[in-house]
Short mmCIF file of N, CA and C in Angstrom, two decimals:
data_model
loop_
_atom_site.label_atom_id
_atom_site.label_comp_id
_atom_site.label_asym_id
_atom_site.label_seq_id
_atom_site.Cartn_x
_atom_site.Cartn_y
_atom_site.Cartn_z
N VAL A 1466 17.87 55.37 -98.52
CA VAL A 1466 17.23 54.80 -98.10
C VAL A 1466 15.95 53.45 -99.26
N ILE A 1467 16.17 53.35 -100.44
CA ILE A 1467 14.60 52.19 -100.87
C ILE A 1467 14.65 50.91 -101.17
N ILE A 1468 13.54 50.77 -100.60
CA ILE A 1468 13.81 48.85 -100.46
C ILE A 1468 12.69 48.34 -101.69
N SER A 1469 13.45 47.12 -102.45
CA SER A 1469 12.80 47.33 -104.01
C SER A 1469 11.70 46.25 -103.77
N ASP A 1470 10.39 46.49 -104.77
CA ASP A 1470 9.02 45.30 -104.67
C ASP A 1470 9.16 44.88 -104.11
N ASP A 1471 10.03 43.72 -105.09
CA ASP A 1471 10.96 42.16 -104.64
C ASP A 1471 10.11 41.51 -103.03
N GLN A 1472 11.15 43.43 -102.74
CA GLN A 1472 11.38 43.34 -100.82
C GLN A 1472 13.15 42.05 -100.66
N ARG A 1473 13.65 42.46 -102.12
CA ARG A 1473 14.87 41.13 -101.82
C ARG A 1473 16.11 42.09 -101.83
N SER A 1474 15.68 43.59 -102.29
CA SER A 1474 16.67 44.50 -102.25
C SER A 1474 16.47 45.98 -101.64
N VAL A 1475 18.26 46.33 -101.40
CA VAL A 1475 18.04 47.73 -100.77
C VAL A 1475 19.11 48.23 -101.50
N ASN A 1476 18.59 49.52 -102.40
CA ASN A 1476 18.68 51.10 -102.78
C ASN A 1476 19.71 52.41 -101.42
N VAL A 1477 20.45 52.20 -101.58
CA VAL A 1477 20.77 52.77 -100.72
C VAL A 1477 22.10 53.95 -102.31
N GLY A 1478 21.59 55.51 -101.67
CA GLY A 1478 21.35 55.67 -103.61
C GLY A 1478 22.00 54.95 -104.10
N ASN A 1479 23.78 54.83 -104.87
CA ASN A 1479 24.16 54.21 -106.53
C ASN A 1479 24.42 52.47 -106.39
N ARG A 1480 24.21 52.24 -104.88
CA ARG A 1480 24.64 50.62 -104.47
C ARG A 1480 23.29 50.19 -104.09
N THR A 1481 23.69 48.60 -104.50
CA THR A 1481 21.76 47.42 -104.35
C THR A 1481 22.62 46.47 -103.91
N PHE A 1482 21.63 46.36 -102.18
CA PHE A 1482 22.15 44.93 -101.00
C PHE A 1482 21.57 43.92 -101.24
N ASP A 1483 21.70 42.83 -101.95
CA ASP A 1483 20.94 41.77 -102.06
C ASP A 1483 21.06 40.60 -100.99
N PHE A 1484 19.79 40.64 -100.31
CA PHE A 1484 19.52 39.53 -99.48
C PHE A 1484 17.60 38.78 -99.32
N ASN A 1485 18.35 37.54 -98.90
CA ASN A 1485 17.36 36.93 -98.51
C ASN A 1485 16.44 37.90 -98.54
N ALA A 1486 15.43 38.13 -97.52
CA ALA A 1486 14.39 39.07 -97.05
C ALA A 1486 14.98 40.56 -96.92
N CYS A 1487 13.72 41.22 -97.29
CA CYS A 1487 14.15 43.23 -96.24
C CYS A 1487 13.03 43.42 -96.52
N LEU A 1488 13.36 44.16 -94.70
CA LEU A 1488 12.15 44.47 -94.02
C LEU A 1488 12.47 46.18 -94.29
N SER A 1489 10.82 46.57 -94.33
CA SER A 1489 10.49 47.59 -94.95
C SER A 1489 10.34 48.41 -93.38
N PRO A 1490 10.52 49.56 -93.10
CA PRO A 1490 9.58 50.45 -91.71
C PRO A 1490 7.82 49.90 -92.00
N ASP A 1491 7.32 49.49 -92.08
CA ASP A 1491 6.48 49.28 -92.29
C ASP A 1491 5.97 47.30 -92.73
N THR A 1492 6.13 46.75 -92.35
CA THR A 1492 6.87 45.49 -91.78
C THR A 1492 6.25 45.66 -90.70
N THR A 1493 5.21 44.06 -89.85
CA THR A 1493 4.30 43.84 -89.24
C THR A 1493 5.25 42.79 -88.40
N GLN A 1494 5.23 42.56 -87.48
CA GLN A 1494 6.26 42.01 -86.53
C GLN A 1494 5.10 40.32 -87.20
N PRO A 1495 4.09 39.76 -87.38
CA PRO A 1495 4.09 38.99 -88.06
C PRO A 1495 5.00 38.75 -89.50
N ASP A 1496 5.28 39.82 -90.35
CA ASP A 1496 5.51 39.35 -91.29
C ASP A 1496 6.82 39.31 -91.13
N VAL A 1497 7.00 39.94 -89.84
CA VAL A 1497 8.56 39.44 -89.60
C VAL A 1497 9.45 37.61 -89.36
N MET A 1498 8.23 36.87 -89.07
CA MET A 1498 8.07 35.87 -88.69
C MET A 1498 8.06 34.43 -89.91
N ILE A 1499 7.16 35.54 -90.61
CA ILE A 1499 6.57 35.08 -92.11
C ILE A 1499 8.18 35.34 -93.17
N LYS A 1500 8.80 36.59 -93.33
CA LYS A 1500 8.87 36.59 -94.74
C LYS A 1500 10.76 36.16 -93.20
N CYS A 1501 11.17 35.86 -92.85
CA CYS A 1501 12.41 35.21 -91.82
C CYS A 1501 13.19 33.97 -91.84
N GLY A 1502 11.01 33.50 -92.17
CA GLY A 1502 11.10 32.08 -92.08
C GLY A 1502 11.24 30.67 -90.34
N ILE A 1503 10.82 32.36 -89.64
CA ILE A 1503 11.70 31.43 -87.91
C ILE A 1503 10.36 30.18 -88.10
N MET A 1504 9.33 30.19 -88.60
CA MET A 1504 8.23 28.91 -88.39
C MET A 1504 8.58 27.93 -88.17
N ARG A 1505 9.66 27.88 -90.02
CA ARG A 1505 10.57 26.80 -90.45
C ARG A 1505 11.88 26.13 -89.45
N LEU A 1506 12.23 27.28 -89.16
CA LEU A 1506 13.90 27.66 -88.10
C LEU A 1506 13.01 26.30 -86.81
N LEU A 1507 12.04 27.07 -86.18
CA LEU A 1507 11.18 26.24 -84.67
C LEU A 1507 11.13 25.22 -84.91
N ASP A 1508 10.44 24.14 -86.29
CA ASP A 1508 9.50 23.57 -87.07
C ASP A 1508 11.01 22.50 -86.42
N SER A 1509 12.08 22.40 -86.95
CA SER A 1509 12.62 21.75 -86.91
C SER A 1509 14.23 21.55 -86.49
N ALA A 1510 13.52 22.91 -84.96
CA ALA A 1510 13.92 23.04 -83.39
C ALA A 1510 13.78 21.22 -83.17
N LEU A 1511 12.17 21.64 -83.26
CA LEU A 1511 11.29 20.52 -82.94
C LEU A 1511 11.43 19.47 -83.30
N HIS A 1512 12.11 18.96 -84.57
CA HIS A 1512 12.47 17.44 -85.16
C HIS A 1512 13.55 17.68 -83.95
N GLY A 1513 14.54 18.32 -83.73
CA GLY A 1513 16.28 17.17 -82.43
C GLY A 1513 17.53 18.26 -83.80
N TYR A 1514 16.79 19.50 -84.25
CA TYR A 1514 17.76 20.84 -85.35
C TYR A 1514 17.91 21.62 -84.90
N ALA A 1515 19.46 21.49 -84.20
CA ALA A 1515 19.84 22.79 -83.42
C ALA A 1515 19.20 24.99 -84.53
N ALA A 1516 19.02 25.32 -83.82
CA ALA A 1516 18.51 26.48 -84.91
C ALA A 1516 18.62 27.95 -83.79
N SER A 1517 18.57 28.79 -84.38
CA SER A 1517 19.45 30.23 -83.22
C SER A 1517 18.91 31.38 -84.27
N ILE A 1518 18.26 32.12 -83.70
CA ILE A 1518 17.27 33.41 -84.10
C ILE A 1518 18.94 34.68 -84.17
N PHE A 1519 19.28 35.21 -84.33
CA PHE A 1519 20.38 36.15 -84.99
C PHE A 1519 20.05 37.60 -85.04
N ALA A 1520 19.94 38.50 -83.93
CA ALA A 1520 19.65 40.07 -84.35
C ALA A 1520 20.75 41.10 -84.63
N TYR A 1521 21.41 41.25 -84.87
CA TYR A 1521 22.26 41.81 -85.16
C TYR A 1521 23.33 43.10 -86.29
N GLY A 1522 23.31 44.05 -85.65
CA GLY A 1522 22.67 45.54 -86.76
C GLY A 1522 23.04 46.65 -84.96
N GLN A 1523 23.60 47.68 -86.14
CA GLN A 1523 23.36 49.11 -85.87
C GLN A 1523 22.50 48.89 -84.47
N THR A 1524 23.00 49.66 -83.48
CA THR A 1524 21.83 50.38 -82.29
C THR A 1524 21.33 51.56 -82.53
N GLY A 1525 20.27 51.11 -82.64
CA GLY A 1525 18.76 52.04 -83.04
C GLY A 1525 17.99 51.72 -83.87
N SER A 1526 19.14 50.29 -84.65
CA SER A 1526 17.84 49.77 -86.04
C SER A 1526 16.66 48.62 -85.71
N GLY A 1527 16.81 48.20 -84.52
CA GLY A 1527 15.11 47.54 -84.41
C GLY A 1527 15.65 46.07 -83.65
N LYS A 1528 16.53 46.22 -83.03
CA LYS A 1528 16.70 44.57 -83.20
C LYS A 1528 16.03 44.07 -81.26
N THR A 1529 15.43 45.34 -80.88
CA THR A 1529 14.79 44.51 -79.36
C THR A 1529 13.80 44.39 -80.08
N PHE A 1530 13.22 45.40 -80.37
CA PHE A 1530 11.49 45.57 -80.76
C PHE A 1530 11.46 44.46 -82.18
N SER A 1531 11.89 44.43 -82.86
CA SER A 1531 11.80 42.67 -83.45
C SER A 1531 11.81 41.96 -82.90
N MET A 1532 13.25 41.57 -81.58
CA MET A 1532 12.87 39.58 -80.91
C MET A 1532 12.30 39.86 -79.00
N SER A 1533 11.65 41.44 -78.32
CA SER A 1533 11.23 41.37 -78.09
C SER A 1533 8.99 41.29 -78.27
N GLY A 1534 10.04 42.71 -78.82
CA GLY A 1534 8.19 43.61 -79.08
C GLY A 1534 8.85 45.06 -78.21
N ARG A 1535 7.10 45.65 -77.65
CA ARG A 1535 7.56 47.06 -77.17
C ARG A 1535 7.55 46.03 -75.78
N GLU A 1536 9.29 46.73 -75.36
CA GLU A 1536 9.44 46.44 -73.92
C GLU A 1536 8.64 47.02 -72.72
N GLU A 1537 8.09 47.87 -72.40
CA GLU A 1537 7.25 48.81 -72.68
C GLU A 1537 6.05 48.19 -71.58
N ILE A 1538 5.65 47.49 -72.52
CA ILE A 1538 4.67 46.28 -72.90
C ILE A 1538 4.83 44.87 -71.65
N ILE A 1539 6.01 44.98 -72.69
CA ILE A 1539 6.25 42.66 -71.86
C ILE A 1539 7.11 43.49 -70.74
N GLU A 1540 7.45 44.21 -69.46
CA GLU A 1540 7.85 44.56 -69.05
C GLU A 1540 6.96 44.58 -67.42
N ARG A 1541 5.33 44.52 -67.72
CA ARG A 1541 4.12 44.80 -67.19
C ARG A 1541 3.84 43.77 -66.78
N GLN A 1542 3.57 43.55 -64.74
CA GLN A 1542 3.31 42.32 -64.71
C GLN A 1542 1.92 41.23 -64.79
N ASP A 1543 1.43 42.19 -65.53
CA ASP A 1543 0.15 41.01 -66.20
C ASP A 1543 0.60 41.14 -67.30
N TRP A 1544 1.86 41.23 -68.52
CA TRP A 1544 1.61 40.57 -69.14
C TRP A 1544 1.23 39.92 -70.26
N MET A 1545 0.54 39.16 -70.59
CA MET A 1545 -0.09 37.25 -71.43
C MET A 1545 0.42 37.39 -72.53
N GLY A 1546 1.33 38.71 -73.45
CA GLY A 1546 1.11 37.66 -74.68
C GLY A 1546 -0.01 38.58 -75.08
N GLY A 1547 0.26 38.19 -76.90
CA GLY A 1547 -1.30 38.21 -77.65
C GLY A 1547 -1.15 38.96 -78.37
N SER A 1548 -0.52 40.20 -77.54
CA SER A 1548 -1.12 41.28 -78.61
C SER A 1548 -0.14 40.94 -79.70
N GLY A 1549 -0.30 42.24 -80.50
CA GLY A 1549 0.06 42.70 -82.27
C GLY A 1549 1.21 42.89 -82.35
N GLU A 1550 2.00 43.49 -81.19
CA GLU A 1550 3.24 43.84 -80.79
C GLU A 1550 3.91 42.44 -80.85
N ASP A 1551 3.80 41.42 -80.08
CA ASP A 1551 4.79 40.97 -79.83
C ASP A 1551 5.52 40.13 -80.78
N GLY A 1552 7.57 39.97 -80.27
CA GLY A 1552 7.68 40.30 -81.12
C GLY A 1552 8.38 38.66 -81.24
N ILE A 1553 9.49 38.71 -81.47
CA ILE A 1553 9.72 36.40 -82.81
C ILE A 1553 10.11 36.41 -81.49
N MET A 1554 10.27 36.67 -80.30
CA MET A 1554 10.95 35.91 -78.79
C MET A 1554 8.85 35.32 -78.94
N THR A 1555 8.07 36.17 -78.45
CA THR A 1555 7.14 36.25 -77.55
C THR A 1555 6.17 34.54 -78.54
N ARG A 1556 6.34 35.37 -79.54
CA ARG A 1556 5.98 34.23 -81.31
C ARG A 1556 6.35 33.13 -81.28
N SER A 1557 7.29 32.74 -81.64
CA SER A 1557 7.79 31.67 -81.42
C SER A 1557 7.77 30.22 -79.67
N LEU A 1558 7.88 30.86 -79.09
CA LEU A 1558 7.29 30.59 -77.40
C LEU A 1558 5.53 30.13 -77.81
N ALA A 1559 5.18 30.94 -78.53
CA ALA A 1559 3.48 31.02 -78.65
C ALA A 1559 3.79 29.43 -80.20
N HIS A 1560 4.35 29.41 -80.34
CA HIS A 1560 4.52 28.43 -81.60
C HIS A 1560 5.41 26.66 -81.33
N ILE A 1561 6.22 27.06 -79.68
CA ILE A 1561 6.24 25.82 -79.96
C ILE A 1561 6.00 25.46 -79.25
N PHE A 1562 5.30 25.83 -77.71
CA PHE A 1562 3.51 25.21 -76.84
C PHE A 1562 3.21 24.94 -77.12
N ALA A 1563 2.90 25.38 -78.79
CA ALA A 1563 1.00 24.70 -79.13
C ALA A 1563 1.34 23.75 -79.79
N ALA A 1564 3.35 23.46 -80.59
CA ALA A 1564 2.79 21.75 -81.11
C ALA A 1564 3.70 21.19 -79.83
N VAL A 1565 4.04 21.53 -78.63
CA VAL A 1565 4.50 20.64 -77.69
C VAL A 1565 2.71 19.43 -77.92
N SER A 1566 1.60 21.07 -77.83
CA SER A 1566 0.68 20.79 -76.78
C SER A 1566 -0.31 19.39 -77.86
N ARG A 1567 0.28 19.70 -79.17
CA ARG A 1567 -0.44 18.79 -80.50
C ARG A 1567 0.54 17.19 -80.18
N ALA A 1568 1.21 16.94 -79.47
CA ALA A 1568 1.96 15.83 -79.31
C ALA A 1568 1.28 14.76 -78.85
N PRO A 1569 1.17 13.82 -79.80
CA PRO A 1569 0.65 12.08 -79.43
C PRO A 1569 1.17 11.42 -77.90
N PRO A 1570 0.21 11.19 -76.86
CA PRO A 1570 0.14 10.29 -76.18
C PRO A 1570 1.18 10.12 -75.71
N GLY A 1571 1.91 10.18 -74.67
CA GLY A 1571 3.43 9.69 -74.84
C GLY A 1571 4.56 9.75 -74.95
N VAL A 1572 4.55 10.53 -76.11
CA VAL A 1572 5.83 11.81 -76.03
C VAL A 1572 5.64 13.06 -75.12
N SER A 1573 7.04 12.83 -74.02
CA SER A 1573 6.59 14.11 -73.69
C SER A 1573 8.36 14.86 -73.95
N HIS A 1574 8.29 15.94 -73.44
CA HIS A 1574 8.75 17.58 -73.44
C HIS A 1574 9.14 18.51 -72.64
N VAL A 1575 10.74 18.95 -72.49
CA VAL A 1575 10.79 19.49 -71.48
C VAL A 1575 11.21 20.48 -72.34
N VAL A 1576 10.83 21.96 -72.32
CA VAL A 1576 11.09 23.18 -72.60
C VAL A 1576 11.84 24.05 -70.92
N ARG A 1577 13.36 24.56 -71.68
CA ARG A 1577 13.72 25.56 -70.91
C ARG A 1577 13.95 26.98 -71.65
N CYS A 1578 14.80 27.64 -71.09
CA CYS A 1578 14.66 28.94 -71.17
C CYS A 1578 15.71 29.27 -70.35
N THR A 1579 16.35 30.09 -71.93
CA THR A 1579 18.07 30.66 -70.99
C THR A 1579 17.64 32.27 -71.09
N TYR A 1580 18.82 32.79 -71.08
CA TYR A 1580 17.59 34.71 -71.92
C TYR A 1580 19.26 35.17 -71.60
N LEU A 1581 20.07 35.69 -73.08
CA LEU A 1581 21.08 36.35 -72.67
C LEU A 1581 22.00 37.19 -73.96
N GLU A 1582 22.00 37.81 -73.63
CA GLU A 1582 22.57 39.01 -74.35
C GLU A 1582 24.04 38.78 -75.17
N ILE A 1583 24.43 38.85 -75.96
CA ILE A 1583 26.45 39.49 -76.25
C ILE A 1583 25.54 41.30 -76.64
N TYR A 1584 27.16 41.95 -76.25
CA TYR A 1584 26.64 43.31 -75.95
C TYR A 1584 28.54 43.24 -75.87
N ASN A 1585 28.51 44.59 -77.13
CA ASN A 1585 30.63 44.47 -77.00
C ASN A 1585 31.54 43.31 -77.17
N GLU A 1586 30.99 42.22 -77.35
CA GLU A 1586 31.69 40.77 -77.16
C GLU A 1586 31.34 39.62 -75.84
N ALA A 1587 30.29 41.16 -75.45
CA ALA A 1587 30.39 40.20 -73.88
C ALA A 1587 29.20 39.36 -73.60
N ILE A 1588 29.27 38.32 -72.67
CA ILE A 1588 28.24 37.96 -72.17
C ILE A 1588 27.36 38.10 -71.48
N TYR A 1589 26.20 37.90 -71.08
CA TYR A 1589 25.15 39.12 -70.01
C TYR A 1589 24.82 38.17 -69.67
N ASP A 1590 23.84 37.48 -68.17
CA ASP A 1590 22.23 36.21 -68.05
C ASP A 1590 22.45 36.95 -67.86
N LEU A 1591 20.53 38.01 -68.79
CA LEU A 1591 19.90 38.93 -67.31
C LEU A 1591 18.80 38.25 -66.90
N LEU A 1592 18.64 36.46 -66.64
CA LEU A 1592 18.14 35.99 -66.11
C LEU A 1592 18.47 36.32 -63.77
N SER A 1593 19.72 36.40 -64.31
CA SER A 1593 21.08 36.14 -63.30
C SER A 1593 20.55 37.35 -62.27
N GLY A 1594 20.19 38.88 -62.80
CA GLY A 1594 19.91 40.12 -61.85
C GLY A 1594 20.67 40.26 -62.02
N ASP A 1595 21.91 39.80 -62.37
CA ASP A 1595 23.66 40.34 -61.94
C ASP A 1595 24.07 41.25 -63.13
N ASN A 1596 24.03 41.74 -63.69
CA ASN A 1596 24.72 42.28 -64.83
C ASN A 1596 25.92 43.09 -65.44
N GLU A 1597 27.26 42.85 -64.73
CA GLU A 1597 28.12 43.33 -64.15
C GLU A 1597 29.20 41.69 -64.61
N THR A 1598 28.69 40.08 -64.64
CA THR A 1598 29.56 39.23 -64.53
C THR A 1598 29.11 38.67 -65.94
N GLN A 1599 29.88 38.57 -66.17
CA GLN A 1599 30.06 38.29 -68.32
C GLN A 1599 30.33 36.68 -68.01
N LEU A 1600 29.83 36.83 -68.72
CA LEU A 1600 29.64 34.49 -69.65
C LEU A 1600 30.69 34.86 -70.76
N GLN A 1601 31.70 32.97 -70.18
CA GLN A 1601 31.86 33.33 -71.52
C GLN A 1601 31.71 31.17 -72.54
N GLU A 1602 31.63 31.21 -73.16
CA GLU A 1602 30.47 30.53 -74.48
C GLU A 1602 32.08 29.80 -74.55
N ARG A 1603 31.56 28.13 -73.85
CA ARG A 1603 32.61 26.61 -74.75
C ARG A 1603 31.64 26.42 -75.69
N TRP A 1604 32.80 24.95 -75.03
CA TRP A 1604 32.49 24.50 -76.72
C TRP A 1604 32.41 22.10 -75.94
N GLU A 1605 31.96 21.69 -77.23
CA GLU A 1605 32.45 20.80 -75.87
C GLU A 1605 31.55 19.52 -77.18
N PRO A 1606 32.49 19.06 -78.46
CA PRO A 1606 32.22 17.93 -78.99
C PRO A 1606 30.21 16.92 -78.79
N GLN A 1607 30.41 16.79 -78.18
CA GLN A 1607 29.03 16.45 -78.20
C GLN A 1607 27.36 16.75 -77.42
N ARG A 1608 28.60 17.93 -76.73
CA ARG A 1608 27.43 18.92 -76.51
C ARG A 1608 27.12 19.97 -77.02
N GLY A 1609 28.02 20.65 -77.64
CA GLY A 1609 28.94 22.09 -78.86
C GLY A 1609 28.37 22.76 -77.94
N PHE A 1610 28.10 24.50 -78.80
CA PHE A 1610 28.29 25.35 -78.13
C PHE A 1610 27.82 25.92 -77.00
N TYR A 1611 27.81 26.34 -75.28
CA TYR A 1611 27.27 26.07 -74.65
C TYR A 1611 27.78 27.68 -73.68
N VAL A 1612 27.09 27.85 -73.05
CA VAL A 1612 27.67 29.02 -71.46
C VAL A 1612 27.65 28.32 -70.38
N PRO A 1613 28.42 27.89 -69.44
CA PRO A 1613 28.28 27.62 -67.75
C PRO A 1613 27.89 28.96 -67.63
N GLY A 1614 27.11 28.31 -66.61
CA GLY A 1614 26.63 29.29 -65.48
C GLY A 1614 25.40 29.47 -65.91
N LEU A 1615 25.10 30.18 -67.05
CA LEU A 1615 23.64 30.20 -67.93
C LEU A 1615 22.76 29.43 -67.31
N ARG A 1616 22.07 30.46 -66.57
CA ARG A 1616 20.29 30.46 -65.62
C ARG A 1616 19.59 29.58 -66.36
N ALA A 1617 19.24 29.03 -66.02
CA ALA A 1617 17.70 27.75 -67.65
C ALA A 1617 16.91 27.41 -66.36
N VAL A 1618 15.42 27.67 -66.88
CA VAL A 1618 14.46 27.56 -65.90
C VAL A 1618 13.13 27.04 -67.32
N GLU A 1619 13.22 25.80 -66.13
CA GLU A 1619 11.93 24.96 -67.14
C GLU A 1619 10.98 25.00 -67.11
N CYS A 1620 10.33 25.22 -68.36
CA CYS A 1620 8.48 26.13 -68.31
C CYS A 1620 8.09 24.90 -68.96
N GLU A 1621 6.97 24.88 -67.81
CA GLU A 1621 5.91 23.60 -67.76
C GLU A 1621 5.37 24.65 -68.81
N ARG A 1622 4.81 25.88 -68.98
CA ARG A 1622 3.73 26.24 -69.57
C ARG A 1622 3.69 27.05 -70.54
N LEU A 1623 3.06 27.55 -71.55
CA LEU A 1623 3.59 29.04 -72.49
C LEU A 1623 4.08 30.37 -71.30
N GLU A 1624 2.94 30.88 -70.05
CA GLU A 1624 3.18 31.45 -69.55
C GLU A 1624 4.22 31.94 -68.42
N ASP A 1625 4.67 30.73 -67.88
CA ASP A 1625 5.66 30.48 -67.64
C ASP A 1625 7.21 30.35 -68.67
N ALA A 1626 6.86 30.28 -69.51
CA ALA A 1626 8.32 31.35 -70.62
C ALA A 1626 8.18 33.03 -70.67
N LEU A 1627 6.94 32.88 -70.27
CA LEU A 1627 6.56 34.25 -70.95
C LEU A 1627 7.33 35.12 -69.35
N ALA A 1628 7.08 34.10 -68.60
CA ALA A 1628 7.62 35.59 -67.65
C ALA A 1628 8.22 35.14 -66.91
N VAL A 1629 9.63 34.12 -68.59
CA VAL A 1629 11.43 34.46 -68.47
C VAL A 1629 11.87 35.04 -68.50
N VAL A 1630 11.48 35.98 -69.88
CA VAL A 1630 10.95 37.34 -71.20
C VAL A 1630 10.31 37.98 -70.66
N SER A 1631 9.63 38.02 -69.74
CA SER A 1631 9.41 40.11 -68.83
C SER A 1631 10.97 40.24 -68.51
N ILE A 1632 10.79 38.92 -67.80
CA ILE A 1632 11.96 38.91 -66.03
C ILE A 1632 13.21 40.01 -66.85
N GLY A 1633 13.35 38.89 -68.19
CA GLY A 1633 14.57 39.51 -69.37
C GLY A 1633 14.52 40.99 -69.19
#
């Protein structure tokens, strides 16, 4: 497997696959945020647009590391984020809370965190403590897609949101 110099295509044998971005093994976590346009996506969400960051791929390809960072670090009770190996979730939360803190007077925000996993087409709430119960997604015209029964935690500070990530 060879990634092109412009990091927009992957050569596998004699076939070339083109993408918006290709992340080589030496890509850093901050590079992931830039190359995947995460900051732009978050800023759009803060302006009222729906946004999702979705990691999809083969088992062992690095999805969890890209999204979470090093699990052995974020599971520690004293973990407060800010390490060079933080993943997309922690970096995104830091970006959101920094933006909220810069809001003009009179503007209020509510940040709620949920944490779910889709595995083999089954949805699990990673905050419920119940690893057996599968949840179902639903859609309503006014609300869009949602998961009934998914635990939502209101987070007033970045530390609250990071605790949600650690629990999940």
